[in-house]
mmCIF file of C-alpha atoms and ligand atoms in Angstrom:
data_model
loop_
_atom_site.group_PDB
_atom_site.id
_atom_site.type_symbol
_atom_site.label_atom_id
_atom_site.label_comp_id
_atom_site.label_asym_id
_atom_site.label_seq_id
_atom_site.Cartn_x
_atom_site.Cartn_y
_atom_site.Cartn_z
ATOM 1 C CA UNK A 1 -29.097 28.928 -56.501
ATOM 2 C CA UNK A 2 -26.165 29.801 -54.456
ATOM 3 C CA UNK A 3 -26.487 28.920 -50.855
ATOM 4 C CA UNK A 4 -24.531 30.270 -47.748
ATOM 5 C CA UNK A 5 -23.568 28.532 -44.935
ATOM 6 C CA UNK A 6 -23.153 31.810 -42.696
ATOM 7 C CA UNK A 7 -25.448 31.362 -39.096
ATOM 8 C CA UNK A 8 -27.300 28.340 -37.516
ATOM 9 C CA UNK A 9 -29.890 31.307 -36.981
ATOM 10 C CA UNK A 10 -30.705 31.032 -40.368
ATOM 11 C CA UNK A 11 -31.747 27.270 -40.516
ATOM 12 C CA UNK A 12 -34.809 25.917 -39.669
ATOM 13 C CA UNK A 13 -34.609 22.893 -36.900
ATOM 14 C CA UNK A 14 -35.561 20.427 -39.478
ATOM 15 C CA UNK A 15 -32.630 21.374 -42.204
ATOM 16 C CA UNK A 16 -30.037 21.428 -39.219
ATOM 17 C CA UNK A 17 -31.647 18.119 -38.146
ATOM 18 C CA UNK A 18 -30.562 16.953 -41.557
ATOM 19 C CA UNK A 19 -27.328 18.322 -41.383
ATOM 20 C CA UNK A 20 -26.719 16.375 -38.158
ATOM 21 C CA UNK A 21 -28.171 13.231 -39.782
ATOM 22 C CA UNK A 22 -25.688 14.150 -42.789
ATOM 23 C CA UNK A 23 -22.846 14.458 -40.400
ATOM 24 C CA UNK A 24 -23.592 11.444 -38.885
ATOM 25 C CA UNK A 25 -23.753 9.537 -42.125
ATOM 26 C CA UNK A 26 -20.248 10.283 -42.498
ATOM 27 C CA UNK A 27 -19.150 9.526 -39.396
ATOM 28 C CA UNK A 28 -20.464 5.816 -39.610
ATOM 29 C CA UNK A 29 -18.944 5.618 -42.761
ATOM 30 C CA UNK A 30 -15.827 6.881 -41.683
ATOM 31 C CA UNK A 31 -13.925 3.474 -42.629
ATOM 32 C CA UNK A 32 -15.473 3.217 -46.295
ATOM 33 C CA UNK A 33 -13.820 6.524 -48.150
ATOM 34 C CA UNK A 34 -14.925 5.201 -51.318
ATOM 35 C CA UNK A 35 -18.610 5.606 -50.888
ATOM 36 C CA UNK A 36 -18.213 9.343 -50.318
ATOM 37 C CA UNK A 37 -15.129 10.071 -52.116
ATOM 38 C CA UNK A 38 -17.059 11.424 -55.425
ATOM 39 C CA UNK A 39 -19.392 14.012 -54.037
ATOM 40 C CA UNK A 40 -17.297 16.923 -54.182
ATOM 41 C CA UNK A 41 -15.046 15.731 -57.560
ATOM 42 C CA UNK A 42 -13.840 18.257 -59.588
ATOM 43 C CA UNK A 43 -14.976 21.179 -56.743
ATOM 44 C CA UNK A 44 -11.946 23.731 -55.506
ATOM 45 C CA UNK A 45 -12.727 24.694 -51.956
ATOM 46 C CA UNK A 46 -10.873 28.162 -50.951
ATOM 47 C CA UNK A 47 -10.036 27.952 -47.281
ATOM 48 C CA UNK A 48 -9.410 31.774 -46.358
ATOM 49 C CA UNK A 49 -8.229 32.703 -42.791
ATOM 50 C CA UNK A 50 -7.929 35.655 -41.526
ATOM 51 C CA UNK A 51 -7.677 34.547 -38.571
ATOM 52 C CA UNK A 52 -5.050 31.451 -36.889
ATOM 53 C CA UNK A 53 -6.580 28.280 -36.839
ATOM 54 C CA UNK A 54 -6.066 24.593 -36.018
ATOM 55 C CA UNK A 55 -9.145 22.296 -36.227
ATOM 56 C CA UNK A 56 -11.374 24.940 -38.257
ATOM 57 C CA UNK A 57 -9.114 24.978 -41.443
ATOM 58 C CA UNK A 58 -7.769 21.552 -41.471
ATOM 59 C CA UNK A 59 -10.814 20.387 -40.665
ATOM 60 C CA UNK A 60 -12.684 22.185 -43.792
ATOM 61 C CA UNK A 61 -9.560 20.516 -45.932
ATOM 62 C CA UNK A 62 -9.557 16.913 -45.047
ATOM 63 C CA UNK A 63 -13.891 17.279 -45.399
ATOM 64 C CA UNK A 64 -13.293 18.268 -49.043
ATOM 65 C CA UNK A 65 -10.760 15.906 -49.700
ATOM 66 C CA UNK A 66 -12.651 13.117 -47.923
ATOM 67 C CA UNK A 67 -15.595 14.234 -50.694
ATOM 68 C CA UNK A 68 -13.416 14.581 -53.263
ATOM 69 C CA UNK A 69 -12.736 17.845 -53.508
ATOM 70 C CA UNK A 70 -9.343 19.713 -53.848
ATOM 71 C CA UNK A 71 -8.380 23.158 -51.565
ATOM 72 C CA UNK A 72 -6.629 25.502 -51.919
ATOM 73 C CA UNK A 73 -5.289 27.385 -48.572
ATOM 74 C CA UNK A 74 -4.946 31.054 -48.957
ATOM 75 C CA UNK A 75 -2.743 32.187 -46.138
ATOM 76 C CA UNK A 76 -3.409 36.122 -46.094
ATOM 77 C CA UNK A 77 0.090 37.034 -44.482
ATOM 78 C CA UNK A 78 2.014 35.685 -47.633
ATOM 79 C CA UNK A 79 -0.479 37.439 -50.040
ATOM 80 C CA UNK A 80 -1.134 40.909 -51.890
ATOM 81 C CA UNK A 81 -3.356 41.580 -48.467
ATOM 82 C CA UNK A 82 0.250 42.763 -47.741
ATOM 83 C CA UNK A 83 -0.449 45.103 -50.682
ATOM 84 C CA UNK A 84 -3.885 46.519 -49.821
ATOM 85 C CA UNK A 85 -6.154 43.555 -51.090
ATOM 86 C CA UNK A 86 -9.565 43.686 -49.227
ATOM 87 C CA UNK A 87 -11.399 41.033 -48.246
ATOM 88 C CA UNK A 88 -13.945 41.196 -51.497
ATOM 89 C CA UNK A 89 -11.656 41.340 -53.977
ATOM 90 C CA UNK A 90 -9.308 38.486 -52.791
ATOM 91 C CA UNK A 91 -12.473 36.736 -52.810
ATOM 92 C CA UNK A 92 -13.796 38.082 -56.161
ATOM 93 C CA UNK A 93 -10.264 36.711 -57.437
ATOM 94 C CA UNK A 94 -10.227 33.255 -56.099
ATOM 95 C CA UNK A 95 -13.908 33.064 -57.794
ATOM 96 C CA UNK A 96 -12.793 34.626 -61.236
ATOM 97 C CA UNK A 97 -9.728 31.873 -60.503
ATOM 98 C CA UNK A 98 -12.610 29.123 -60.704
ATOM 99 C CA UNK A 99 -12.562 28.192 -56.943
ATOM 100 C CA UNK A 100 -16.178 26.692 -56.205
ATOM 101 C CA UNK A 101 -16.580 27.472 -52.351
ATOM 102 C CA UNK A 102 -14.955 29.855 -50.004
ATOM 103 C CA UNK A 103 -15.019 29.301 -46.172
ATOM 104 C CA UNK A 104 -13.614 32.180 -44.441
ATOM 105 C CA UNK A 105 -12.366 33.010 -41.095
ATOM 106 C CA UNK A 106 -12.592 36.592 -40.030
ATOM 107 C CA UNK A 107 -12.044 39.202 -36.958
ATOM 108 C CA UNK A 108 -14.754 41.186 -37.904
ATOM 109 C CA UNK A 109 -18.282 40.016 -36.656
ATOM 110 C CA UNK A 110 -20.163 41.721 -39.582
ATOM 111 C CA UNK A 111 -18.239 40.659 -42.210
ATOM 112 C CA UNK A 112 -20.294 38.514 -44.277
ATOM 113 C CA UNK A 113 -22.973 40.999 -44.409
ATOM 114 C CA UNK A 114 -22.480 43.116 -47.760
ATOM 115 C CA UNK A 115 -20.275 40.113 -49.095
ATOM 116 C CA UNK A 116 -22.859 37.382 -49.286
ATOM 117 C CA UNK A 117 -25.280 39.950 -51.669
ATOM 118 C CA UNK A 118 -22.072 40.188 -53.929
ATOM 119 C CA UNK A 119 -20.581 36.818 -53.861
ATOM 120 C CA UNK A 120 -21.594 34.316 -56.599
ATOM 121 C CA UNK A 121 -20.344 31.144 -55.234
ATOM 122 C CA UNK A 122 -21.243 29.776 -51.434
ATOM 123 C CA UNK A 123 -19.518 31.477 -48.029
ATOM 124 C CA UNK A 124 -19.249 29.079 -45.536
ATOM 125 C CA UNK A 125 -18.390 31.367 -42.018
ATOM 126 C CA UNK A 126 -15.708 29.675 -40.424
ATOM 127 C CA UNK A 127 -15.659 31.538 -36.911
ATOM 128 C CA UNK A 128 -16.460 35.640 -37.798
ATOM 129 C CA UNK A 129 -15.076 38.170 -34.696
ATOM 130 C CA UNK A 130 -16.992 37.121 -31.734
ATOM 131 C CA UNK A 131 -20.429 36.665 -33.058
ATOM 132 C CA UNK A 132 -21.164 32.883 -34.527
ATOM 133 C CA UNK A 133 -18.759 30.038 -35.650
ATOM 134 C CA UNK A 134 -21.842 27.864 -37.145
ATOM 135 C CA UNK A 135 -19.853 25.015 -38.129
ATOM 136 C CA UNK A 136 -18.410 24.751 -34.648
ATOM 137 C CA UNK A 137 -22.113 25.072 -33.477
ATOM 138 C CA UNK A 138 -23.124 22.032 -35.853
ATOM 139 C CA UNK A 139 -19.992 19.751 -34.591
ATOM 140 C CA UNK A 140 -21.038 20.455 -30.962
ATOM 141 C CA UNK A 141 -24.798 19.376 -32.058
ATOM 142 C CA UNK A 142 -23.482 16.413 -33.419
ATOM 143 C CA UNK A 143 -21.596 15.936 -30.264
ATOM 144 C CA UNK A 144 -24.117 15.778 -28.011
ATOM 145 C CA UNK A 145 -26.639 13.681 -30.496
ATOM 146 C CA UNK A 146 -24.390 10.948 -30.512
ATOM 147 C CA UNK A 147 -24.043 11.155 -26.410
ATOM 148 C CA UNK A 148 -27.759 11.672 -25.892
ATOM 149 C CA UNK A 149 -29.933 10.975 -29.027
ATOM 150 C CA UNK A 150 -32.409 14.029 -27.774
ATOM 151 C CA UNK A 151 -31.156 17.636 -27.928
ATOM 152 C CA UNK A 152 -34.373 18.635 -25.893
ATOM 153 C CA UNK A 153 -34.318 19.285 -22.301
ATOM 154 C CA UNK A 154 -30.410 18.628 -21.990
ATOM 155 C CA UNK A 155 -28.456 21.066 -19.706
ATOM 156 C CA UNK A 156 -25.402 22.102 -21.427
ATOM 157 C CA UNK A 157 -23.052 24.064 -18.200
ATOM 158 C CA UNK A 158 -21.044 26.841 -20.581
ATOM 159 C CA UNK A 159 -17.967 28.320 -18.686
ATOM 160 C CA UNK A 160 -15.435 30.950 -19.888
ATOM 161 C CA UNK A 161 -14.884 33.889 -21.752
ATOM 162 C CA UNK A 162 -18.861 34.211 -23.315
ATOM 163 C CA UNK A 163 -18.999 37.291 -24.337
ATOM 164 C CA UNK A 164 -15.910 36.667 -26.635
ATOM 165 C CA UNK A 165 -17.233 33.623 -27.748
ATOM 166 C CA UNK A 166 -18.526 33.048 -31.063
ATOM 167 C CA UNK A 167 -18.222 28.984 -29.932
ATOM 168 C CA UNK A 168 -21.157 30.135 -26.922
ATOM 169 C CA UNK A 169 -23.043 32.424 -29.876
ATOM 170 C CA UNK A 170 -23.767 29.778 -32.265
ATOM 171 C CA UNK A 171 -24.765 27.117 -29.465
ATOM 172 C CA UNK A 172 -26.932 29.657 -27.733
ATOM 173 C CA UNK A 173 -28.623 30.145 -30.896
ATOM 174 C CA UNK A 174 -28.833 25.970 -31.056
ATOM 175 C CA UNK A 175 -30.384 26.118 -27.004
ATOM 176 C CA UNK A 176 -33.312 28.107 -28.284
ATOM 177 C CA UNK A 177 -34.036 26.608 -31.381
ATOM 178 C CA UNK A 178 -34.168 23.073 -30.089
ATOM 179 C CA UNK A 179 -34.924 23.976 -26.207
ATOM 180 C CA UNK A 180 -31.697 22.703 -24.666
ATOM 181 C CA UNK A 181 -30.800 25.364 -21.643
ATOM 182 C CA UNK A 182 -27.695 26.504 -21.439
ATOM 183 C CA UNK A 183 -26.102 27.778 -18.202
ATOM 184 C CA UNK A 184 -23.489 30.498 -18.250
ATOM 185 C CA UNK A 185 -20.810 30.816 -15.735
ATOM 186 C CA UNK A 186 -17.759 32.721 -15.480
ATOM 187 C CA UNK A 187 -16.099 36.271 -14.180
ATOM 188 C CA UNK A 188 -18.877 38.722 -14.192
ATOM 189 C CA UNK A 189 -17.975 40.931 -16.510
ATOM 190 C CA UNK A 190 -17.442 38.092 -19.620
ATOM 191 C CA UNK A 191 -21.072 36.830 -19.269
ATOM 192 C CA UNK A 192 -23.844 38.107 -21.500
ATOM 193 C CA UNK A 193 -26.924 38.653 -19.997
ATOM 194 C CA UNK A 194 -29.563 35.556 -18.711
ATOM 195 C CA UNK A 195 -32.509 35.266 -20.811
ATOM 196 C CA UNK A 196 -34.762 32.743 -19.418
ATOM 197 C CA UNK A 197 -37.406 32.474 -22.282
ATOM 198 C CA UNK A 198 -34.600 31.700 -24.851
ATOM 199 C CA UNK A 199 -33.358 28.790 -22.310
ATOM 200 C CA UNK A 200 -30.228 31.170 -21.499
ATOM 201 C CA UNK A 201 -29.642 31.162 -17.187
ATOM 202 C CA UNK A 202 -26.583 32.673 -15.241
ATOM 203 C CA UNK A 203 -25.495 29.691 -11.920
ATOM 204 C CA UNK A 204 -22.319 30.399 -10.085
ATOM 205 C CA UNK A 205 -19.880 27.600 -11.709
ATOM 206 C CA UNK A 206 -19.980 24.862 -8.658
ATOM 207 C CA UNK A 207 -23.489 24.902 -9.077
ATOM 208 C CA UNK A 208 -23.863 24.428 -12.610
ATOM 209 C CA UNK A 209 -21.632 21.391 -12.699
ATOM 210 C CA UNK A 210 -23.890 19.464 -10.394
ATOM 211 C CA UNK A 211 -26.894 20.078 -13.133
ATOM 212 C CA UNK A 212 -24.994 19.769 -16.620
ATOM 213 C CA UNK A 213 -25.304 16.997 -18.678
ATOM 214 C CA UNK A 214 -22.662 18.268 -20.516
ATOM 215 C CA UNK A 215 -19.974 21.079 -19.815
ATOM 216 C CA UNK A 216 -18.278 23.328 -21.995
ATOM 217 C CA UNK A 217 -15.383 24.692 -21.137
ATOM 218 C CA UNK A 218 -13.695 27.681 -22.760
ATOM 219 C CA UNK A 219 -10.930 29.908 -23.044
ATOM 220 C CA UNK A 220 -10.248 33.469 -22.282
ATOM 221 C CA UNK A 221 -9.616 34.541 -25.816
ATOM 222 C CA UNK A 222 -6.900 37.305 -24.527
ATOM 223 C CA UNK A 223 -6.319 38.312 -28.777
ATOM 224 C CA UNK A 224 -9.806 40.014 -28.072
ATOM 225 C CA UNK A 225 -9.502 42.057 -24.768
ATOM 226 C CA UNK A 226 -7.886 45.593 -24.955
ATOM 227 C CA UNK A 227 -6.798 45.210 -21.191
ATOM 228 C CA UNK A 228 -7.706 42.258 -19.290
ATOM 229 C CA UNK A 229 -4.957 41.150 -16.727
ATOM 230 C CA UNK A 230 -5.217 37.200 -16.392
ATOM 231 C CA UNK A 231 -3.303 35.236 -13.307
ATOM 232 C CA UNK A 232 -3.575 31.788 -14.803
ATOM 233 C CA UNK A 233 -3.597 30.350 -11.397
ATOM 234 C CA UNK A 234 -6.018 32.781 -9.740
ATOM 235 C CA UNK A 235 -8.489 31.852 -12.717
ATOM 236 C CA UNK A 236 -7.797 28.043 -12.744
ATOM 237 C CA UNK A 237 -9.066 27.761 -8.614
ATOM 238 C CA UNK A 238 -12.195 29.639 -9.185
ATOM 239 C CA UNK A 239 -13.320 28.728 -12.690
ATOM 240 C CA UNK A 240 -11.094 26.405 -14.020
ATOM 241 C CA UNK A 241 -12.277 22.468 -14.182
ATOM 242 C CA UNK A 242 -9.961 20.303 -12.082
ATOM 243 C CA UNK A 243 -10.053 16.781 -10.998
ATOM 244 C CA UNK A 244 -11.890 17.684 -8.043
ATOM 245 C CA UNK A 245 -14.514 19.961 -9.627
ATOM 246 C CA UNK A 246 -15.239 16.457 -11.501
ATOM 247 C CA UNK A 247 -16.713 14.888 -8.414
ATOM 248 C CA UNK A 248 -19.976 17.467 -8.681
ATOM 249 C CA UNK A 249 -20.566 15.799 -12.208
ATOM 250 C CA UNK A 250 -23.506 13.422 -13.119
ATOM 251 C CA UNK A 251 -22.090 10.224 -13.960
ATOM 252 C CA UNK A 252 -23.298 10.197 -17.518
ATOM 253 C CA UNK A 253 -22.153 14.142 -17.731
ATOM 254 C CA UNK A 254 -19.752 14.816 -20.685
ATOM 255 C CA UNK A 255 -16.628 17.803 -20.389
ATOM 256 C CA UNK A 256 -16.371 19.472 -24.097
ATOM 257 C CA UNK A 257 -14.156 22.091 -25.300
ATOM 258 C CA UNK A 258 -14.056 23.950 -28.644
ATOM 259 C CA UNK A 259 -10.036 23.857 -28.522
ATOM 260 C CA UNK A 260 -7.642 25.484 -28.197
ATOM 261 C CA UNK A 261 -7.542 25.135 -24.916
ATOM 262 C CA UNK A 262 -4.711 26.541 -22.148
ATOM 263 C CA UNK A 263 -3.849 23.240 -20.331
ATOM 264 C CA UNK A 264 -4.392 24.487 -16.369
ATOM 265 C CA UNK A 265 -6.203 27.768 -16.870
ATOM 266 C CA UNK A 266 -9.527 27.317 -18.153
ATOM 267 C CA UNK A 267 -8.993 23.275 -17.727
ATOM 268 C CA UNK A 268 -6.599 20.894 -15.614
ATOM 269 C CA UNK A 269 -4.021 19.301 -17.930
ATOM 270 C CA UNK A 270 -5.723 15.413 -16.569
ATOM 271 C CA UNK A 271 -9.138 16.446 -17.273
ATOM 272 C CA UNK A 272 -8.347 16.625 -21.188
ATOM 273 C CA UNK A 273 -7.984 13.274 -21.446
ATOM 274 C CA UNK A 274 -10.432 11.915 -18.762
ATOM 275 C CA UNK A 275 -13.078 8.971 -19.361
ATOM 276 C CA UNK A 276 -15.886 11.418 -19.522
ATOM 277 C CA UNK A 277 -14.181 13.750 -21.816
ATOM 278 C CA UNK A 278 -15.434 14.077 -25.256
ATOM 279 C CA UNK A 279 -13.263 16.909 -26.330
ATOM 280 C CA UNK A 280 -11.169 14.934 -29.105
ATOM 281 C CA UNK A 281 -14.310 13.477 -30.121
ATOM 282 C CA UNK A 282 -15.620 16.417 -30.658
ATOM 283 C CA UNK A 283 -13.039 17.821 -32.618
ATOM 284 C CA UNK A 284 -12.921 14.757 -34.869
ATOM 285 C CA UNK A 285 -16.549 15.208 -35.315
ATOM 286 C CA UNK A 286 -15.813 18.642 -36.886
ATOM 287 C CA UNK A 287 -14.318 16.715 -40.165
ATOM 288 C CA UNK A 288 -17.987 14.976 -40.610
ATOM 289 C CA UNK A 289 -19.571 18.075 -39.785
ATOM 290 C CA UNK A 290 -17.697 19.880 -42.491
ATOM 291 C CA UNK A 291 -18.251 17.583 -44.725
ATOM 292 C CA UNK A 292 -21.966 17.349 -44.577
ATOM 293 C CA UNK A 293 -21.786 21.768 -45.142
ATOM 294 C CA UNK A 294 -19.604 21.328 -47.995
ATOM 295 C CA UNK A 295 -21.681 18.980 -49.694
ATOM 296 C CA UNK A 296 -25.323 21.070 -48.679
ATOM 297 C CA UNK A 297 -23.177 23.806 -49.830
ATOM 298 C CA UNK A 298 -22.031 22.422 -53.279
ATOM 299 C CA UNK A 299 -25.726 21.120 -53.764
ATOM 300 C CA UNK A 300 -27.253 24.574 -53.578
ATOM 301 C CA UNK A 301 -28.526 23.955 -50.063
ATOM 302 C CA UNK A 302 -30.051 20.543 -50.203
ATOM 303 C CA UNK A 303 -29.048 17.257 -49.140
HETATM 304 N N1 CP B 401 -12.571 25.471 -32.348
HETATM 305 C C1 CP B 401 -11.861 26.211 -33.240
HETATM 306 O O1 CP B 401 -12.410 27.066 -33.963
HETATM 307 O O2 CP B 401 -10.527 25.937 -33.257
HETATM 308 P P1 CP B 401 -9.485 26.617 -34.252
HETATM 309 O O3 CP B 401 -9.419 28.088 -33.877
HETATM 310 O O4 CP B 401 -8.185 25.917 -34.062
HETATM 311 O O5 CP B 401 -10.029 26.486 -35.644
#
């Protein structure tokens, strides 16, 4: 049965729990390739991006080729997109091709809907318009897991550009699912609204840092405002993290960030790098994450 890895909605707690467990399986076996290297032999994974991406795509490639797997990169700019290709029927061609998985990366927030009825091999979303970016969502799970061992209870401070955020969608989804809160802060008019009985709060940003036991910072994703004039250093004082914001954390409180991130706008250039920052972590931990979808993914949605 094909199997689509499209929103964490979807999941129950225990199969994401597995996931996580998956993820984390490959992470501690990071150093031994050749226990994992067969699971995906003789699978093509399609990476297809619509979209420009860093750690999403090479992230899905080195997963597959850490399983086994070979990938092919479609790169729509140098392809008959240019001639009027649409998204189904490049997709319909890489399957008729014999590619075994697709992940795709798209600006439209709806555009897995009438595709994953028609598709006969697994979509895995890899970040669609502004609505979820689950595999993001499972990497920042896997995150905080390792950090505190219990999702429950935690207090994850989100700060940025939310309602363009398909990084905040997915972990929203996560905060009521496995009742985490998370506690949105940011210019006014890129918050969604608070919704207290799905563990969703508004705090001004000060304020949030001193509860957060982890704080994710992210950027104002300009490719998605019509007309939104940004002063870099006007947003940087009032909601960007700097050295000094640091003193209002908890001691044991992490700073995470989806990447990319604009070095002294949303966060102060020293703060990437700082003992409690787990943002390269993090980003490493989307490989594992990746690979632990690919496989559920090849397996027809079991581990
Ligand atoms: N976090 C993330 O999706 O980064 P990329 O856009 O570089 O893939």
């Amino acid at each position: 049965m094909i199997k689509h890895f499209l929103s964490l909605a979807s999941f129950s707690n225990s199969d994401i729990s597995s996931l996580i467990q998956r993820a984390q399986f490959f992470y501690e076996h990071k150093n031994q390739p050749d226990k994992v290297h067969h699971l995906l032999k003789h699978k093509i994974i399609a990476n297809v991006f619509y979209e420009p991406s860093t750690r999403t795509r090479c992230s899905f490639e080195i997963a597959a080729k850490r399983l086994g797997g070979e990938v092919v990169n479609f790169v729509p700019e140098n392809s008959s997109v240019k001639k009027g290709e649409t998204v189904y029927d490049t997709l319909k061609s890489l399957e008729s091709l014999g590619v075994n998985a697709i992940t795709l990366r798209h600006s439209d927030d709806y555009v897995f809907e009438e595709l994953q009825s028609k598709a006969q091999l697994p979509l895995i979303n890899a970040g669609a318009g502004k609505h979820e970016h689950p595999s993001q969502g499972l990497l920042d799970l896997l995150t905080l897991t390792q950090e505190f061992q219990n999702l429950e209870g935690l207090k994850v401070a989100v700060c940025g550009d939310i309602k363009h955020s398909r990084v905040a969608g997915s972990l929203m989804i996560a905060a009521k699912k496995f009742n985490f809160k998370v506690i949105l802060s940011g210019p006014t008019e890129l918050l969604v609204p608070a919704d207290e009985k799905n563990n969703i709060a508004h705090l001004p940003f000060d304020e949030a840092l001193t509860q957060a036991d982890a704080v994710m910072m992210l950027r104002i994703q300009l490719e998605r405002h019509e007309s939104l004039e940004l002063n870099p250093k006007t947003y940087h004082t009032q909601f960007g993290l700097t050295v000094e914001r640091l003193k209002a954390l908890k001691k044991h409180a992490i700073i995470m960030h989806p990447g990319p991130f604009n070095r002294g706008v949303e966060i102060a250039d020293e703060v990437v790098e700082h003992a409690q920052s787990r943002i390269f972590k993090q980003m490493g931990n989307g490989v594992y994450a990746r690979m632990a979808i690919l496989e559920w993914a090849m397996n027809g949605g079991k581990q």
